[in-house]
Tab-separated table of C-alpha atoms in Angstrom:
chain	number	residue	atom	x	y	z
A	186	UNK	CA	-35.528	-135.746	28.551
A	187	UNK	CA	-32.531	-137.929	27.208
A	188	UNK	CA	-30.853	-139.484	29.585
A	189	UNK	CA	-26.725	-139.156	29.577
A	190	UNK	CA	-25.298	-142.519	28.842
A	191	UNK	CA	-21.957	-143.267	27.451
A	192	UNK	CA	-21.143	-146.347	24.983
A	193	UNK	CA	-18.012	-148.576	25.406
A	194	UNK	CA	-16.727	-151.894	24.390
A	195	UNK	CA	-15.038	-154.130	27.438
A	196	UNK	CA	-13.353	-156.940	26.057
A	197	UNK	CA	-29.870	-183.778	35.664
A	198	UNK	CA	-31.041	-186.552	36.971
A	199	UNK	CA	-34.539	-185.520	38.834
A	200	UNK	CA	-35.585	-187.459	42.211
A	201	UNK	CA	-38.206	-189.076	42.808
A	202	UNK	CA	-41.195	-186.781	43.618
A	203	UNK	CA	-44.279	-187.295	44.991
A	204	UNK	CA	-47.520	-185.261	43.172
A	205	UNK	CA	-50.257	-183.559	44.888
A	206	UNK	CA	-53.431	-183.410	42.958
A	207	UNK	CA	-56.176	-181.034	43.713
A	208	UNK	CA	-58.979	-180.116	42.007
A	209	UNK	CA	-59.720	-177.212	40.213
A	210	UNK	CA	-61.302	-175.308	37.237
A	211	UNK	CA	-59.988	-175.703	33.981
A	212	UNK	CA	-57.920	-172.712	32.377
A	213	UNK	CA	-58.432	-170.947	28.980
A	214	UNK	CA	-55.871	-171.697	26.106
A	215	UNK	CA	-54.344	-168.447	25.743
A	216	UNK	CA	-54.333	-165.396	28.805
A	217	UNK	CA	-55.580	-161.929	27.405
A	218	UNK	CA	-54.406	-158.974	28.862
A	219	UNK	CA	-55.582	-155.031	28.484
A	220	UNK	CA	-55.072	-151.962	29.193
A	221	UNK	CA	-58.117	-151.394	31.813
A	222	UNK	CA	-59.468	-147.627	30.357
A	223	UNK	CA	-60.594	-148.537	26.904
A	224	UNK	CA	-61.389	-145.705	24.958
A	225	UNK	CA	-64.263	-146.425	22.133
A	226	UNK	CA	-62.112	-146.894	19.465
A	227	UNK	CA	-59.500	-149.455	21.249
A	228	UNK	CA	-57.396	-151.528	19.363
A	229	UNK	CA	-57.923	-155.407	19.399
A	230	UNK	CA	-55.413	-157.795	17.567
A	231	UNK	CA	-56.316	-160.374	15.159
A	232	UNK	CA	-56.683	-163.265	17.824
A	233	UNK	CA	-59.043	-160.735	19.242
A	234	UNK	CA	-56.655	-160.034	22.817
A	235	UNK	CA	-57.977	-156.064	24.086
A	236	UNK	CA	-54.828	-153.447	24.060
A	237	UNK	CA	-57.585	-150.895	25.439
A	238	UNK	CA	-55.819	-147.555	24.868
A	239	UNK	CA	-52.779	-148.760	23.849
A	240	UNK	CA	-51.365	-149.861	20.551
A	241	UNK	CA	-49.897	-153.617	19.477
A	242	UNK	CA	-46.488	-152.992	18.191
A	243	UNK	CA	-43.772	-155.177	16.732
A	244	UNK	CA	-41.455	-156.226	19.764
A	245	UNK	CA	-41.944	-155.607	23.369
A	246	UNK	CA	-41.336	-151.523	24.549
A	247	UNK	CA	-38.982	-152.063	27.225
A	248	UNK	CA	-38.428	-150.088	29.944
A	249	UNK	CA	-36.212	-149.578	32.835
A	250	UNK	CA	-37.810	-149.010	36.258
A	251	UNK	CA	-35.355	-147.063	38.395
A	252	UNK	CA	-36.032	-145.780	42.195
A	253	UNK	CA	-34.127	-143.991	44.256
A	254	UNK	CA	-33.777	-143.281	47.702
A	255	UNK	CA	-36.288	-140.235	47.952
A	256	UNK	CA	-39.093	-142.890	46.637
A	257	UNK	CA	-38.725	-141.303	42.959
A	258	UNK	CA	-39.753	-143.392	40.556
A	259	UNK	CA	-38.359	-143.000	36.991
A	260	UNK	CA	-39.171	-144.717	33.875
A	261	UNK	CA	-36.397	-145.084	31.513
A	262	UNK	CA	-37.172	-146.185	27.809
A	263	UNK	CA	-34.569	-148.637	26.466
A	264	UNK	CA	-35.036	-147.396	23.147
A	265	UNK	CA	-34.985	-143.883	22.891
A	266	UNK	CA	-33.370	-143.250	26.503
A	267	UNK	CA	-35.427	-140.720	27.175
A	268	UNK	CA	-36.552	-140.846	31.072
A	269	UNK	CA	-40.006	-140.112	32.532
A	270	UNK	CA	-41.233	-139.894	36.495
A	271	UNK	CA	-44.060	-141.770	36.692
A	272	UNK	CA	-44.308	-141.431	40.482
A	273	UNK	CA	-42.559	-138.482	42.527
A	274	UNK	CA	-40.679	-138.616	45.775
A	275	UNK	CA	-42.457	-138.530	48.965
A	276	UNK	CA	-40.971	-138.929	52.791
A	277	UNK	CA	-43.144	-141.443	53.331
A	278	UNK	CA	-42.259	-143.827	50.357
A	279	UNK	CA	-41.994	-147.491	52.206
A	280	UNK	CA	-40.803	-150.214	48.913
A	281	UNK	CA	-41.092	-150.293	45.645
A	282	UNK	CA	-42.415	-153.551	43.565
A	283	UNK	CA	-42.985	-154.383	40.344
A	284	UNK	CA	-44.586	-157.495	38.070
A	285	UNK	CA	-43.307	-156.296	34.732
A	286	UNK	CA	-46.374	-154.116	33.517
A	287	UNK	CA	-47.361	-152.743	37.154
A	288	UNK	CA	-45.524	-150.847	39.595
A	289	UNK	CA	-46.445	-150.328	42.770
A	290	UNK	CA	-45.369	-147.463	45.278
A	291	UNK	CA	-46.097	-148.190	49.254
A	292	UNK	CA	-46.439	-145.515	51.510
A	293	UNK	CA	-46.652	-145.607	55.083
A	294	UNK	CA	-48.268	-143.350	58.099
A	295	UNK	CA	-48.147	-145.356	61.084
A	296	UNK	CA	-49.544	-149.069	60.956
A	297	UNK	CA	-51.894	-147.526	57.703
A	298	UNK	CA	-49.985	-148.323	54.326
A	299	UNK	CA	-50.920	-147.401	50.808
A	300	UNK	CA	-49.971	-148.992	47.399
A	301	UNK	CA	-50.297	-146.879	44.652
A	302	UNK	CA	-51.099	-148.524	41.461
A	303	UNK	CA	-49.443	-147.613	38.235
A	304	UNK	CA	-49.475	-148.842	35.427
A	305	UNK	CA	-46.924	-148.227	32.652
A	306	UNK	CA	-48.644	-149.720	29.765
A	307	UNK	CA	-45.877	-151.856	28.604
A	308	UNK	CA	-46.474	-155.481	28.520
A	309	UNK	CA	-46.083	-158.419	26.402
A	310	UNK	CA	-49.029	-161.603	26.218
A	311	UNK	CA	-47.366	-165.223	25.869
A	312	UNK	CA	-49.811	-166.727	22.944
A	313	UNK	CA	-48.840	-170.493	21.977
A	314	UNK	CA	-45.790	-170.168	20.072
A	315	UNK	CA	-45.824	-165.917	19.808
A	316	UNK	CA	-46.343	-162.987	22.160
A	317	UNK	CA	-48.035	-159.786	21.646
A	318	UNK	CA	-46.704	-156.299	22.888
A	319	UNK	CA	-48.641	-153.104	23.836
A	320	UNK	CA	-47.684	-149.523	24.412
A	321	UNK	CA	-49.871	-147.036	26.169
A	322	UNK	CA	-49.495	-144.145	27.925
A	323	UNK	CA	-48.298	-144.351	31.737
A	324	UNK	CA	-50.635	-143.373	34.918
A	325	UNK	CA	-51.932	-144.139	38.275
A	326	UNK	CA	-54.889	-146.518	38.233
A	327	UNK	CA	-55.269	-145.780	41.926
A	328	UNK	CA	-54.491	-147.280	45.504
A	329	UNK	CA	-55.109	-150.191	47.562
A	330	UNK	CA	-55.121	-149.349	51.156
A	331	UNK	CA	-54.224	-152.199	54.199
A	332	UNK	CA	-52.303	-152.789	57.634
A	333	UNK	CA	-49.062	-153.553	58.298
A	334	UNK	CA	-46.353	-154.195	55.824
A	335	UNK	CA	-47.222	-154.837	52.133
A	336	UNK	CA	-45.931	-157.312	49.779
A	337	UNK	CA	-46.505	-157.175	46.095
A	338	UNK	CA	-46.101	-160.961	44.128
A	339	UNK	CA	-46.822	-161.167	40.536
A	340	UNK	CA	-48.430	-164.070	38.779
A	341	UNK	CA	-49.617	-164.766	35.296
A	342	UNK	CA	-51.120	-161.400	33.908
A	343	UNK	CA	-52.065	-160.824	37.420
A	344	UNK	CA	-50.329	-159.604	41.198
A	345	UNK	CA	-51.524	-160.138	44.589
A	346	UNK	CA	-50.783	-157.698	47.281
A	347	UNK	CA	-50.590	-159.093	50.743
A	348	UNK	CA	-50.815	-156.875	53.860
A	349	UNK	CA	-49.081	-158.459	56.907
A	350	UNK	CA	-52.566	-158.393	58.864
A	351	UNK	CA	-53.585	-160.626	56.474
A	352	UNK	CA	-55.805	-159.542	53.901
A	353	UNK	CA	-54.708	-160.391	50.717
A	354	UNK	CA	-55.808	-157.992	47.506
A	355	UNK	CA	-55.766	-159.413	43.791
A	356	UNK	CA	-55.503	-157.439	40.795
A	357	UNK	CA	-56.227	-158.626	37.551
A	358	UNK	CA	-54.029	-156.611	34.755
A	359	UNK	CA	-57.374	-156.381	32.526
A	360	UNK	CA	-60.081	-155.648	35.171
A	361	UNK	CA	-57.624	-153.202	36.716
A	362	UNK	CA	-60.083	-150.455	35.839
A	363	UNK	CA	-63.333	-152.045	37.207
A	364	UNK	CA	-61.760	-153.836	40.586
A	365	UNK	CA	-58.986	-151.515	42.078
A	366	UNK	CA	-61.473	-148.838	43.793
A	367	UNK	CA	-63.559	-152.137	45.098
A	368	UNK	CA	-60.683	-154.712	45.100
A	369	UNK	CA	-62.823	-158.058	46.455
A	370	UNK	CA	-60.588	-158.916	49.553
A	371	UNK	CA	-59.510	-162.746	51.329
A	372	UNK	CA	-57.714	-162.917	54.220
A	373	UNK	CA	-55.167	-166.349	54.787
A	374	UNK	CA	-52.340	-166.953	57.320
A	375	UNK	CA	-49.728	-166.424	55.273
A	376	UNK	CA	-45.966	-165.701	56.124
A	377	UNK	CA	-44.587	-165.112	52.787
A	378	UNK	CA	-44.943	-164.790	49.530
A	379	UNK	CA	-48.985	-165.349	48.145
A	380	UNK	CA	-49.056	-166.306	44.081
A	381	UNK	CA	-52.175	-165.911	42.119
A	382	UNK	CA	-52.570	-169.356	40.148
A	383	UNK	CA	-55.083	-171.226	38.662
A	384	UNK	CA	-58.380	-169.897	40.487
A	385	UNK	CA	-56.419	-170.103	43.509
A	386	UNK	CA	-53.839	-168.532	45.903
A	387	UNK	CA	-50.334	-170.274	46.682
A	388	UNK	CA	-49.168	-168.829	50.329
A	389	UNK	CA	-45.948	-169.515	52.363
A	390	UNK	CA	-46.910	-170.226	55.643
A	391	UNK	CA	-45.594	-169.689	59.332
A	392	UNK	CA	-45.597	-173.862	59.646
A	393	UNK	CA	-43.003	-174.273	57.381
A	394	UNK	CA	-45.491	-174.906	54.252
A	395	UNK	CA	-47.416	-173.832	51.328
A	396	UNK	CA	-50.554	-173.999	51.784
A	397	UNK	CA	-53.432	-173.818	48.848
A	398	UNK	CA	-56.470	-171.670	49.135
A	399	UNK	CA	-59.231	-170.865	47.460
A	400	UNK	CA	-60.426	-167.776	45.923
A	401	UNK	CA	-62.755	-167.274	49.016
A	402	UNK	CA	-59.453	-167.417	50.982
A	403	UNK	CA	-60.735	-171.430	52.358
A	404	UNK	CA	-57.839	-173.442	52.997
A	405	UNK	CA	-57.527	-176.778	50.641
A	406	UNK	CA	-58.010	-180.015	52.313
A	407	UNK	CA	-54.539	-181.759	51.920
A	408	UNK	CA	-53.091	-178.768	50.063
A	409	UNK	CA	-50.247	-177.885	51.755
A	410	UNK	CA	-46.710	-179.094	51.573
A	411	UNK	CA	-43.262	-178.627	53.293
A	412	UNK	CA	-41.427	-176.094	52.135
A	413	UNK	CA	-39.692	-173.818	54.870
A	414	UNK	CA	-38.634	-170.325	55.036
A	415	UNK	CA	-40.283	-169.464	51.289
A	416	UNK	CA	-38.716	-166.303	50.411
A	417	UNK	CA	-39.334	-166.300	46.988
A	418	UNK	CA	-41.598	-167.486	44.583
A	419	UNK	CA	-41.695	-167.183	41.030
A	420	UNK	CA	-43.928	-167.598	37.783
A	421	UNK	CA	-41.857	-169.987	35.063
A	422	UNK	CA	-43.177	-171.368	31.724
A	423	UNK	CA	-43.570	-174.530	33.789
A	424	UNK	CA	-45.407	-173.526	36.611
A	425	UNK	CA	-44.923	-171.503	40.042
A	426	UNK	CA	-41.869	-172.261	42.203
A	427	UNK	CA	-41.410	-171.089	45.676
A	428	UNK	CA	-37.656	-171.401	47.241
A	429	UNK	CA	-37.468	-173.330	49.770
A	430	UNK	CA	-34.716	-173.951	52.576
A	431	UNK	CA	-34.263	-177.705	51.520
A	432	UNK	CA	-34.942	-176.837	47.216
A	433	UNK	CA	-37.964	-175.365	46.225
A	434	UNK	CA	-41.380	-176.536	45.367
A	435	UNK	CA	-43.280	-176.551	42.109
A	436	UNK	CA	-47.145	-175.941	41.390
A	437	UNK	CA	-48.121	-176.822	37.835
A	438	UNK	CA	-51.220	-177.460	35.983
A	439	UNK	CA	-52.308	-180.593	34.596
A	440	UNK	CA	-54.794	-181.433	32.004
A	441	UNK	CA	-57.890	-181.672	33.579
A	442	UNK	CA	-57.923	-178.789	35.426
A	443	UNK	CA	-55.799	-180.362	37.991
A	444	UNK	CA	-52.850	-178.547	39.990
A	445	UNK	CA	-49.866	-180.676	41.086
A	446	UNK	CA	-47.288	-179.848	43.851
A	447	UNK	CA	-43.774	-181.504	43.810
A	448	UNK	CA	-40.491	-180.975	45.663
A	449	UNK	CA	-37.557	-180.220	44.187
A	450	UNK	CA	-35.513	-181.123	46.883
A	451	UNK	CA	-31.159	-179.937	46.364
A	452	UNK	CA	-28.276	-182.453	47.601
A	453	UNK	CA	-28.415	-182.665	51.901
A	454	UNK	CA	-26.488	-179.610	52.944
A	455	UNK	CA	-26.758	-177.591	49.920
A	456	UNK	CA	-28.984	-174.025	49.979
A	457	UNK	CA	-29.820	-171.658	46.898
A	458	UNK	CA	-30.999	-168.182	47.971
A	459	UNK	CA	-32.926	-165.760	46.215
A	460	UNK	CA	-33.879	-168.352	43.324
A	461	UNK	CA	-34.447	-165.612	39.737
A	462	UNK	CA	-35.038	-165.754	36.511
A	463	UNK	CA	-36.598	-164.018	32.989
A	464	UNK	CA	-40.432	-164.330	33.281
A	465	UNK	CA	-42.387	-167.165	31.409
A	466	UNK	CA	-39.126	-168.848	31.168
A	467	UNK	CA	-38.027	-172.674	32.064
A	468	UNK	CA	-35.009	-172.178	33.890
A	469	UNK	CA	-34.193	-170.055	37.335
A	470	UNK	CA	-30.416	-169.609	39.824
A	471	UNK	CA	-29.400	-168.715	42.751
A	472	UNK	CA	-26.447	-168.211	44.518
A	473	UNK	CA	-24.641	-171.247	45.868
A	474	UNK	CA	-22.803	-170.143	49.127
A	475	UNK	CA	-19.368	-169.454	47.962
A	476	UNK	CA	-19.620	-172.540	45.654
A	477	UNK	CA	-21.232	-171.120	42.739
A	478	UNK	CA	-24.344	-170.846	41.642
A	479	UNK	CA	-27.517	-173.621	41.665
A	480	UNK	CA	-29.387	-173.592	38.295
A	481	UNK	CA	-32.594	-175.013	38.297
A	482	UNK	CA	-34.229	-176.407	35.040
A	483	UNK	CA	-37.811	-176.312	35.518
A	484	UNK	CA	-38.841	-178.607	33.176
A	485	UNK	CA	-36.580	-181.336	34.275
A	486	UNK	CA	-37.055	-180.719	37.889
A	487	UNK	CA	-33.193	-181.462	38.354
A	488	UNK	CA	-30.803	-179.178	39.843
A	489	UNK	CA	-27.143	-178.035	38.524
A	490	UNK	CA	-24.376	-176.877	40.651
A	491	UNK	CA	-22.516	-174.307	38.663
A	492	UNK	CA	-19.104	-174.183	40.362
A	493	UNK	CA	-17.032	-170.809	40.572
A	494	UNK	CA	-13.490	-170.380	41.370
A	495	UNK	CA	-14.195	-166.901	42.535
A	496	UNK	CA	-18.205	-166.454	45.244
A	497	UNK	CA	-20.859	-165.260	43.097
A	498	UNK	CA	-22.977	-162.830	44.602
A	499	UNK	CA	-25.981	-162.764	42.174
A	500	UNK	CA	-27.620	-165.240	39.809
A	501	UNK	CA	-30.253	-164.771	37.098
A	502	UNK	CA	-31.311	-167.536	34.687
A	503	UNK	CA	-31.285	-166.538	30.868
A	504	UNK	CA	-34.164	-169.336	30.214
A	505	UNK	CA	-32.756	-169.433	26.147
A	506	UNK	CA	-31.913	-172.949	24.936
A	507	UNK	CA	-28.071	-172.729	26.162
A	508	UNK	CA	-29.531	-172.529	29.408
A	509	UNK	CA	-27.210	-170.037	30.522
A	510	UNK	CA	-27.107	-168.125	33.377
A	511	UNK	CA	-25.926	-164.599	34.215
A	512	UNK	CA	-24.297	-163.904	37.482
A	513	UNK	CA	-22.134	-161.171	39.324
A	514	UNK	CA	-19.215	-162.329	41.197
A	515	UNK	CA	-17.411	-161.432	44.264
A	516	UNK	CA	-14.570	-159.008	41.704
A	517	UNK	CA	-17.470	-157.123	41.180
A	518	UNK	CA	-17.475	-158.733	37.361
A	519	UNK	CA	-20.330	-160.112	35.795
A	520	UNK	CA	-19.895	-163.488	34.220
A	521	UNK	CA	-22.375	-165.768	31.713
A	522	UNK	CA	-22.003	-169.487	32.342
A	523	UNK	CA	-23.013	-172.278	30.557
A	524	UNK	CA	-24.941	-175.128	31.464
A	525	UNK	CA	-22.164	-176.933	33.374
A	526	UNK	CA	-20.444	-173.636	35.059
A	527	UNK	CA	-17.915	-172.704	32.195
A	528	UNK	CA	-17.542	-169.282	31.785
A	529	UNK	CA	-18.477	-167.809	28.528
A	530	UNK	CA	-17.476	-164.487	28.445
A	531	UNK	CA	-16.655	-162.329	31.757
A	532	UNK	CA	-16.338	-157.934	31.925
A	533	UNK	CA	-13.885	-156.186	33.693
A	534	UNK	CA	-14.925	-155.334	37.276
A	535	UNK	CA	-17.772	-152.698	37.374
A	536	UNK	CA	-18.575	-152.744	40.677
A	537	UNK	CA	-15.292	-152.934	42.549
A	538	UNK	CA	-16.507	-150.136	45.336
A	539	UNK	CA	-19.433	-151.567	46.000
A	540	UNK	CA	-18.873	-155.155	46.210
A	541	UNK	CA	-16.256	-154.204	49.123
A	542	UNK	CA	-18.969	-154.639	51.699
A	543	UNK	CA	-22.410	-156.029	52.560
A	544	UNK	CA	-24.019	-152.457	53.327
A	545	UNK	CA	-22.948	-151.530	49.369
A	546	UNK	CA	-23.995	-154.452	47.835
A	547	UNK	CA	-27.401	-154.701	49.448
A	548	UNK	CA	-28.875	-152.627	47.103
A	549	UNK	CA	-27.510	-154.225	43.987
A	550	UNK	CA	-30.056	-155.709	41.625
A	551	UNK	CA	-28.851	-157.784	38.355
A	552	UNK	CA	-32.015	-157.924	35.807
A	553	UNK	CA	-32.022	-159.866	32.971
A	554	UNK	CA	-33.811	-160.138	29.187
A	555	UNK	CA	-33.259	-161.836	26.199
A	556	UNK	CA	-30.950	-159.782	25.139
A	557	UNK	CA	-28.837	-158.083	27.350
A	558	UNK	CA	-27.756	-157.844	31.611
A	559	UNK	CA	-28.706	-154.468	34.044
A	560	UNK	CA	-26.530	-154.589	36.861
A	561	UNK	CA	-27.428	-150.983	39.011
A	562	UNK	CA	-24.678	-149.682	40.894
A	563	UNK	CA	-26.072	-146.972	43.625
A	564	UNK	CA	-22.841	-146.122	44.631
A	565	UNK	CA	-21.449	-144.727	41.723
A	566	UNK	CA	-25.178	-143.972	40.309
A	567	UNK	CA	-25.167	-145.996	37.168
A	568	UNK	CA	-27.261	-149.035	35.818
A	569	UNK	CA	-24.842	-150.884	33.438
A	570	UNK	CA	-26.483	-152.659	30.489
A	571	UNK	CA	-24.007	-155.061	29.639
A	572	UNK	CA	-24.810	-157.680	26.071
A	573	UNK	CA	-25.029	-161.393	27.591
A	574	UNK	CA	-23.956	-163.076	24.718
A	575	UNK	CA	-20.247	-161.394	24.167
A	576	UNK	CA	-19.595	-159.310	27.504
A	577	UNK	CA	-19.861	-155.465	26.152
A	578	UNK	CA	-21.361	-153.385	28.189
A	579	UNK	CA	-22.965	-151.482	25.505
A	580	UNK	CA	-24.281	-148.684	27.933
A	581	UNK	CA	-23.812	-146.730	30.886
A	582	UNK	CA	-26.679	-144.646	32.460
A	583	UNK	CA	-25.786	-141.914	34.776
A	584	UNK	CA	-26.790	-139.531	37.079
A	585	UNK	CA	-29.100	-142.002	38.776
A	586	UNK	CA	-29.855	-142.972	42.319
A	587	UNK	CA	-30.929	-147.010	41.345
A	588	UNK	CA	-32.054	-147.857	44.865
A	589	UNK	CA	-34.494	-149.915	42.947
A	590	UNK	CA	-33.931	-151.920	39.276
A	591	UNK	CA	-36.778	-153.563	37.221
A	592	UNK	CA	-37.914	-154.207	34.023
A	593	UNK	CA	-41.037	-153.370	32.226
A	594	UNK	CA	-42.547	-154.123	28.515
């Protein structure tokens, strides 16, 4: 159906950092991804990357993914508004996650979860200097079953779910089909977040470190490096980058086949939390205290402190060549800064109930694309998509419970 919106217009320098080389297999050129169902007559593009049932169209098919408190999952197209469920509520609905083509629904009875598998058939393929976007059809590619709590970490064209008893599950977007009922399984002692990368897994451990493993879940002689209470980890143009209490650390991979490991430590004293940022982009923030905001530039390795007269209290990096950086502050106004904090444009306070207290803002997500800001607001039940370059909020969708915000396509 279409969903009710209405329309209005509201007016370096990088430390010194040692590398960790490990060995490992050499990468292909260019990642493929498909839809996993091909039917016989499956489109291919001319560079010969599988869209399996789906079609290659012009510009990525974005999609909102909203949740809400029941565990109902909604797809909303950012094109033609219209809104889809694509998973329905259930009591026993645990978390929601998503790697921006897969979402994935927990569900808990006792110490048993589930994670259901779906998989919107939306996504976009980085190719050298292009992409290529597909649009399918939506549906459930099936479940992964574990112990304990489940956590859900994308990496490139890939996620890895990791149950708190330890087995971790990856899932390839283009063997999706052929490995989800038989998922090959590792299990690491991990504390945190677990990356796919390079032939290997990345996990935050209970020592304060990431450690490296490989597929066969074998630790990495020497592959491990301080980096306590890892939160967060994300996939950047440059490489993977978990947060760290003292900065963050970077994975990349070198010619050779090589992976390196470098900290990227911030100023003594200074913390960035929940480090975010536009997938297979360079740059990713996070809020700095009531300071500001930290932007990172990944391909510098050198942190910015983006100072605010008024506490920020979320932080996305843009990743375009202004290296600008979207962020919602404590007025409950979202403001795009430049490179060196100054304000660019700034709305008028959207979110003045719920920034009022920590049990409103909790559930407040900020999202952004190349284009344009979604900042959900469950209190009033609206997701605001506001245009990062002048400040309009060119939409408002209503009649939503956005317990959850993500992004698909």
């Amino acid at each position: 159906m279409d969903s009710p919106s209405s329309r209005r217009r509201d007016g370096r320098t990088a430390a010194p950092l040692a590398a960790l080389a490990l060995a490992l297999l050499a990468l292909p050129a260019c990642t493929a991804s498909s839809t996993p169902d091909a039917a016989p007559t499956s489109a291919s593009d001319d560079h010969g990357i599988p869209a399996g049932a789906a079609a290659e169209v012009a510009s990525p098919a974005r999609a909102l993914i909203v949740a809400d408190a029941e565990g109902e999952v909604v797809m909303l197209d950012l094109d033609s508004e219209e809104r889809s469920v694509i998973s329905p509520a259930a009591s026993d609905v645990e978390r929601i996650d998503a790697d921006g083509r897969l979402v994935f629904v927990t569900h808990r009875d006792g110490d048993r979860v589930r994670v259901d598998v779906i998989d919107t058939a939306r996504w976009t393929v980085p190719h050298g200097d292009h992409t290529h976007s597909f649009l399918g059809e939506p549906q459930l590619r099936g479940s992964v079953d574990g112990t304990g709590e489940a956590r859900v970490t994308a990496g490139a064209q890939r996620a890895t779910v990791h149950f708190s008893s330890g087995e971790v599950v990856e899932l390839p977007h283009d063997d999706l089909a052929e490995v989800l009922d038989d998922a090959p399984r590792v299990t690491i002692a991990a504390d945190g977040p677990v990356v796919s990368f390079a032939s290997h897994l990345l996990a935050a451990t209970a020592e304060g470190t990431v450690a490296v493993f490989d597929a066969d879940g074998a630790p990495v002689a020497g592959g491990a490096i301080p980096c306590a209470a890892a939160a967060d980890a994300d996939l950047t143009r440059v490489g993977v980058v978990f947060a760290c209490t003292e900065g963050a650390v970077l994975f990349t991979r070198e010619v050779g086949g090589t992976i390196a490991a470098e900290p990227l430590p911030l100023p003594a004293g200074a913390a960035a939390t929940d480090l975010s940022g536009r997938a297979d982009r360079p740059d990713l923030a996070g809020v700095a205290g009531d300071q500001g905001a930290w932007l990172l530039d990944v391909r510098t390795r050198q942190w910015t402190l983006l100072s605010s007269d008024v506490p920020l209290l979320r932080a996305v990096a843009v990743g375009d060549d202004d290296s600008r950086t979207v962020a919602l502050d404590a007025e409950g106004r979202v403001r795009v800064l430049a490179a060196d904090g100054t304000v660019l444009v700034r709305t008028e306070p959207l979110l003045a109930a719920s920034v009022a207290g920590p049990a409103l803002l909790a559930p407040v997500q900020l999202v952004v694309d190349a284009e344009h800001a979604y900042l959900s607001d469950p209190a009033a039940g609206v997701v605001h998509e506001i245009d990062h370059t002048d400040g309009i909020v060119t939409r408002t969708f209503a009649d939503l419970d956005p317990r959850f915000l993500s992004q698909v396509g």
